[in-house]
Tab-separated table of C-alpha atoms and ligand atoms in Angstrom:
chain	number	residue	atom	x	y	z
A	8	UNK	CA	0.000	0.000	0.000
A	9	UNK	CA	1.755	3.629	-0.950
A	10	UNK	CA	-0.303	6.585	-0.880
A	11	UNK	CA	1.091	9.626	-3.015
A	12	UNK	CA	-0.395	12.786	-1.191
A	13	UNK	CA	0.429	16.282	-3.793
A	14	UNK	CA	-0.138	19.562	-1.556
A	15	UNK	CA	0.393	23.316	-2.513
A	16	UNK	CA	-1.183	26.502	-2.963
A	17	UNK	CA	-4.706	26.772	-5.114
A	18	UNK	CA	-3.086	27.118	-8.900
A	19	UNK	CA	-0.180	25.006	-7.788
A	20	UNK	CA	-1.503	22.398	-10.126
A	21	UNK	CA	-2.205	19.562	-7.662
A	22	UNK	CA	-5.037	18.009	-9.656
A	23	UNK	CA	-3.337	17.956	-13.088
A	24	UNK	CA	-0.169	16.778	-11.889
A	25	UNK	CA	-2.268	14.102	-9.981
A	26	UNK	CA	-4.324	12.882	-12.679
A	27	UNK	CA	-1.028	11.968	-14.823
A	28	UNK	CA	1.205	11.020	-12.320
A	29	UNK	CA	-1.885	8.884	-11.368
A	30	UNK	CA	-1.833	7.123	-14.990
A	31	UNK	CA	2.081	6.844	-15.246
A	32	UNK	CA	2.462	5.010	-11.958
A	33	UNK	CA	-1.538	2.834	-12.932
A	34	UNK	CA	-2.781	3.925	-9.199
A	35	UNK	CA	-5.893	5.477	-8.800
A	36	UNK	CA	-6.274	9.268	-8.586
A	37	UNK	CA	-8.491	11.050	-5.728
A	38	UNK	CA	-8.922	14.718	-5.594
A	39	UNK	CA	-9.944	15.872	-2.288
A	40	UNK	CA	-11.862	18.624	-3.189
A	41	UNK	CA	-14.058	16.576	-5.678
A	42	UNK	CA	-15.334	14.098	-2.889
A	43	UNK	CA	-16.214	16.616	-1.059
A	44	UNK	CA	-18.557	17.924	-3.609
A	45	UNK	CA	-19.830	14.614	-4.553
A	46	UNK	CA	-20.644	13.979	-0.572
A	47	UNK	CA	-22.439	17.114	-0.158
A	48	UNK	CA	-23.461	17.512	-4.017
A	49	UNK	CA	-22.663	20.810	-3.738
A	50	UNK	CA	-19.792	22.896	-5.525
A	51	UNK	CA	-17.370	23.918	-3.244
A	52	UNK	CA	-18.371	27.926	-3.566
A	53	UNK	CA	-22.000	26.912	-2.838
A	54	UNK	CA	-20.724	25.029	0.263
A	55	UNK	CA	-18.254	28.301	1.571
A	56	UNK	CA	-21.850	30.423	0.696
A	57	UNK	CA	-24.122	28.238	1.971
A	58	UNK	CA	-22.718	26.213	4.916
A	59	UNK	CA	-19.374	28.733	5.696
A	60	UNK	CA	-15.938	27.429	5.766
A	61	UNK	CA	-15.915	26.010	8.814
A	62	UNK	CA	-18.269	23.525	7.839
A	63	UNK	CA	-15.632	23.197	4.601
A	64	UNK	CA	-13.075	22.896	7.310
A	65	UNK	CA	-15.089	19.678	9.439
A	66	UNK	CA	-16.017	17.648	6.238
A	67	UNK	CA	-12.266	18.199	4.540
A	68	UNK	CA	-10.741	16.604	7.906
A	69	UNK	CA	-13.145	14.034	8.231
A	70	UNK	CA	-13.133	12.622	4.695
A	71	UNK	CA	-9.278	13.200	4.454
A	72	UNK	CA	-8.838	11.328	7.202
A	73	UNK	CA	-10.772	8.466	6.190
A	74	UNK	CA	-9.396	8.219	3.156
A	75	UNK	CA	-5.375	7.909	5.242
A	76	UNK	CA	-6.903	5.633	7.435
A	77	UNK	CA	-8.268	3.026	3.943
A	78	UNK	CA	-5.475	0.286	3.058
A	79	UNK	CA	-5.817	1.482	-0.631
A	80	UNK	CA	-2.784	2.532	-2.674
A	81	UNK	CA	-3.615	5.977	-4.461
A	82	UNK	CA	-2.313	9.434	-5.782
A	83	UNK	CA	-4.230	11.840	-3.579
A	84	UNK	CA	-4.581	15.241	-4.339
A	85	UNK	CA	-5.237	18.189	-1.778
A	86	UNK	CA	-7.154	21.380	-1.491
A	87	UNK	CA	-4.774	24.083	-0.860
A	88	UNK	CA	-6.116	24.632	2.879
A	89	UNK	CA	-5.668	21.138	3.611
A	90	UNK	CA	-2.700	20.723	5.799
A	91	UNK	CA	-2.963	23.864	7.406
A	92	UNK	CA	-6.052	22.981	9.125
A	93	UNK	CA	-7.055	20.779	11.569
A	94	UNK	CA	-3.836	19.390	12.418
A	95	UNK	CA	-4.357	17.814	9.391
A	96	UNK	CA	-0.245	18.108	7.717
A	97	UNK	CA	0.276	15.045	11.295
A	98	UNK	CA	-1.982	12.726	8.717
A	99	UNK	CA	0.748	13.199	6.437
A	100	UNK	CA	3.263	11.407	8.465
A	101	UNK	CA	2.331	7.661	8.379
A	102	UNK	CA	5.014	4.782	6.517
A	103	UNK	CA	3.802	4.037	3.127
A	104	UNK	CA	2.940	7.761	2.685
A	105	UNK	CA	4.583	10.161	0.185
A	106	UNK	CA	3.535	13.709	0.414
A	107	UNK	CA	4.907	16.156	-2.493
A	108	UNK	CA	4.456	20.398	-1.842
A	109	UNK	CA	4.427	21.775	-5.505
A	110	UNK	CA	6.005	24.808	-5.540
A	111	UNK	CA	4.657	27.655	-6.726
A	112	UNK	CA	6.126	31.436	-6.633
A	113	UNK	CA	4.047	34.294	-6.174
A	114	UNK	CA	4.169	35.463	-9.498
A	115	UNK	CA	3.355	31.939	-11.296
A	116	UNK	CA	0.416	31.821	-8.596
A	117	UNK	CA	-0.809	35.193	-9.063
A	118	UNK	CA	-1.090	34.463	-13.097
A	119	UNK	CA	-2.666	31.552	-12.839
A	120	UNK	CA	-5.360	32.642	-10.372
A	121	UNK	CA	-6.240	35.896	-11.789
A	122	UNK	CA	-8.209	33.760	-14.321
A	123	UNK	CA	-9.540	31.098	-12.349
A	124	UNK	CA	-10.320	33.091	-9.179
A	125	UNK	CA	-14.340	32.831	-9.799
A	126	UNK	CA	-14.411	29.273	-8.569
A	127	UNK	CA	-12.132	29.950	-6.017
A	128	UNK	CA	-14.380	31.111	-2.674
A	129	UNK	CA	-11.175	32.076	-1.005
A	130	UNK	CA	-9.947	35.230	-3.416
A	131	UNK	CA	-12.972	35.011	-5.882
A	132	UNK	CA	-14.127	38.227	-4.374
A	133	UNK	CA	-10.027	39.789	-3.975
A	134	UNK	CA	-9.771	42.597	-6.255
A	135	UNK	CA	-6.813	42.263	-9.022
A	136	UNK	CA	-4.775	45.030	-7.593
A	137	UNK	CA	-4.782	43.496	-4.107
A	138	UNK	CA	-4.432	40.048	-5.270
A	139	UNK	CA	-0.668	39.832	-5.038
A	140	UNK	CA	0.026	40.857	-1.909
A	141	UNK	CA	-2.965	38.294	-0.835
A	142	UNK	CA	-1.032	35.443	-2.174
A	143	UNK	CA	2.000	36.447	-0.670
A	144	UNK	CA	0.909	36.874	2.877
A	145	UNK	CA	-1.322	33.611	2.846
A	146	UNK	CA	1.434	31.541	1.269
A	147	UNK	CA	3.676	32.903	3.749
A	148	UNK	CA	1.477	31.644	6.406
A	149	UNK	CA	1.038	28.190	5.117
A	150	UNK	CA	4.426	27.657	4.301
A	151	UNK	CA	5.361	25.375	7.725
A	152	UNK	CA	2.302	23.442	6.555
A	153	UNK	CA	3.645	22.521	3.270
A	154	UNK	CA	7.099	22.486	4.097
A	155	UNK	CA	6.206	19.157	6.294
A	156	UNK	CA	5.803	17.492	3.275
A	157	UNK	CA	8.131	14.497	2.336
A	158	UNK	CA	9.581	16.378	-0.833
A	159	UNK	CA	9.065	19.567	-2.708
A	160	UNK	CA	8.642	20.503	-6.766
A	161	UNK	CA	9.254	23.593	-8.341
A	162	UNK	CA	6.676	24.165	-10.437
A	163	UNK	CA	7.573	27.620	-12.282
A	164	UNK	CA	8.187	27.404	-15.943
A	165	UNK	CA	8.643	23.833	-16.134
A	166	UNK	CA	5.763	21.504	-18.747
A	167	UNK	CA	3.752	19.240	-16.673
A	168	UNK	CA	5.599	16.406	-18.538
A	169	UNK	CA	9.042	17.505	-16.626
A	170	UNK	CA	7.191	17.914	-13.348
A	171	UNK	CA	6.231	14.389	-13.613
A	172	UNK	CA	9.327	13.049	-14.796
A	173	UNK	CA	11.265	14.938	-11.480
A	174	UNK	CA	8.234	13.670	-9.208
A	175	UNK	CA	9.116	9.786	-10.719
A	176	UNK	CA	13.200	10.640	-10.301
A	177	UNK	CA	12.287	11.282	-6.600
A	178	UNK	CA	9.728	8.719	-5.852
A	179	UNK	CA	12.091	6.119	-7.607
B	21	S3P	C1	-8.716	26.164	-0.657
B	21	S3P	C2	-8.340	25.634	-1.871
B	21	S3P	C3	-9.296	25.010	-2.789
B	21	S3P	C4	-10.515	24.479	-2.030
B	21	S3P	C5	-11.105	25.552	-1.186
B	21	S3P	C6	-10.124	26.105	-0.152
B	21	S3P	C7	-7.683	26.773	0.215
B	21	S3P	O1	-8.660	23.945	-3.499
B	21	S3P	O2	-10.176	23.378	-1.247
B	21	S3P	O3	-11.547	26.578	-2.040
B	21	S3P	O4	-7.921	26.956	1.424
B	21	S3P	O5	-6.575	27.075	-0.321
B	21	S3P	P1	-7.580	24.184	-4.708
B	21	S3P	O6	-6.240	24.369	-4.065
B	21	S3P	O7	-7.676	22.914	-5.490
B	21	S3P	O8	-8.037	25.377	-5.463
């Protein structure tokens, strides 16, 4: 049983790396945020509008959790609040578990969002100009949280083909 858990900020690219890094290694892929909207059948804005993030908060832990605790071999990947909640980054400590922080800079993070901030509950309502600074301080904060994880990526500039190929170097 190996579990393959990617973390990083929200534009890091945790689900696309996931998906084929899922394929190349034939595990199955789970994407946190997904079963969480399949569980409550709604989208995860809806649930930060409707229920508040703290209910976000309670269901992440419990289903990420449960899905540590199954014997099943799987890539996993995160929300970007994931391990800095809920003691949550402790789950990522078992044997059998490899936890990868893709690593993002401020400036890779800030293009990438600017464009996909709508379905994002966190900055969807951040205006552009203030954006920047937004990543920077909340990255800042989280940092401890993804620096527990087994190995990091840097993700700037690089095709998702040579991300994967480093990830495989390291996991080999
Ligand atoms: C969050 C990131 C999102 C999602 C939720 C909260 C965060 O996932 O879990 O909006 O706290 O950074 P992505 O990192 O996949 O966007």
């Amino acid at each position: 049983m190996k579990k393959i858990i990617l973390l990083g900020y929200m534009g890091s690219g945790k689900t696309t790396i996931g998906q084929i890094l899922a394929k190349r290694l034939n595990l199955p892929f789970l994407d946190l945020d997904k079963i969480i909207e399949e569980k409550t059948k709604l989208s995860i804005s809806d649930i930060f509008e409707q229920k508040g993030e703290i209910y976000f908060r309670k269901l992440e832990h419990q289903l990420f959790s449960e899905i540590m605790n199954e014997k099943q071999s799987v890539v996993l990947s995160l929300g970007g609040g994931t391990p800095c909640y809920a003691n949550n980054y402790l789950l990522l400590n078992g044997d059998n578990i490899v936890s990868i922080y893709l690593r993002a800079s401020i400036n890779t993070l800030f293009d990438r969002l600017s464009s996909t901030k709508t379905n994002r509950p966190l900055i969807a309502e951040t205006e552009e100009t203030e954006m920047k600074e937004f990543i920077a301080k909340h990255l800042f904060d989280r940092s401890f949280f993804y620096n527990q994880a087994t190995f990091s990526v840097d993700v700037n500039d690089k095709l998702k083909e040579s991300i994967i190929d480093e990830i495989l170097y390291k996991l080999a």
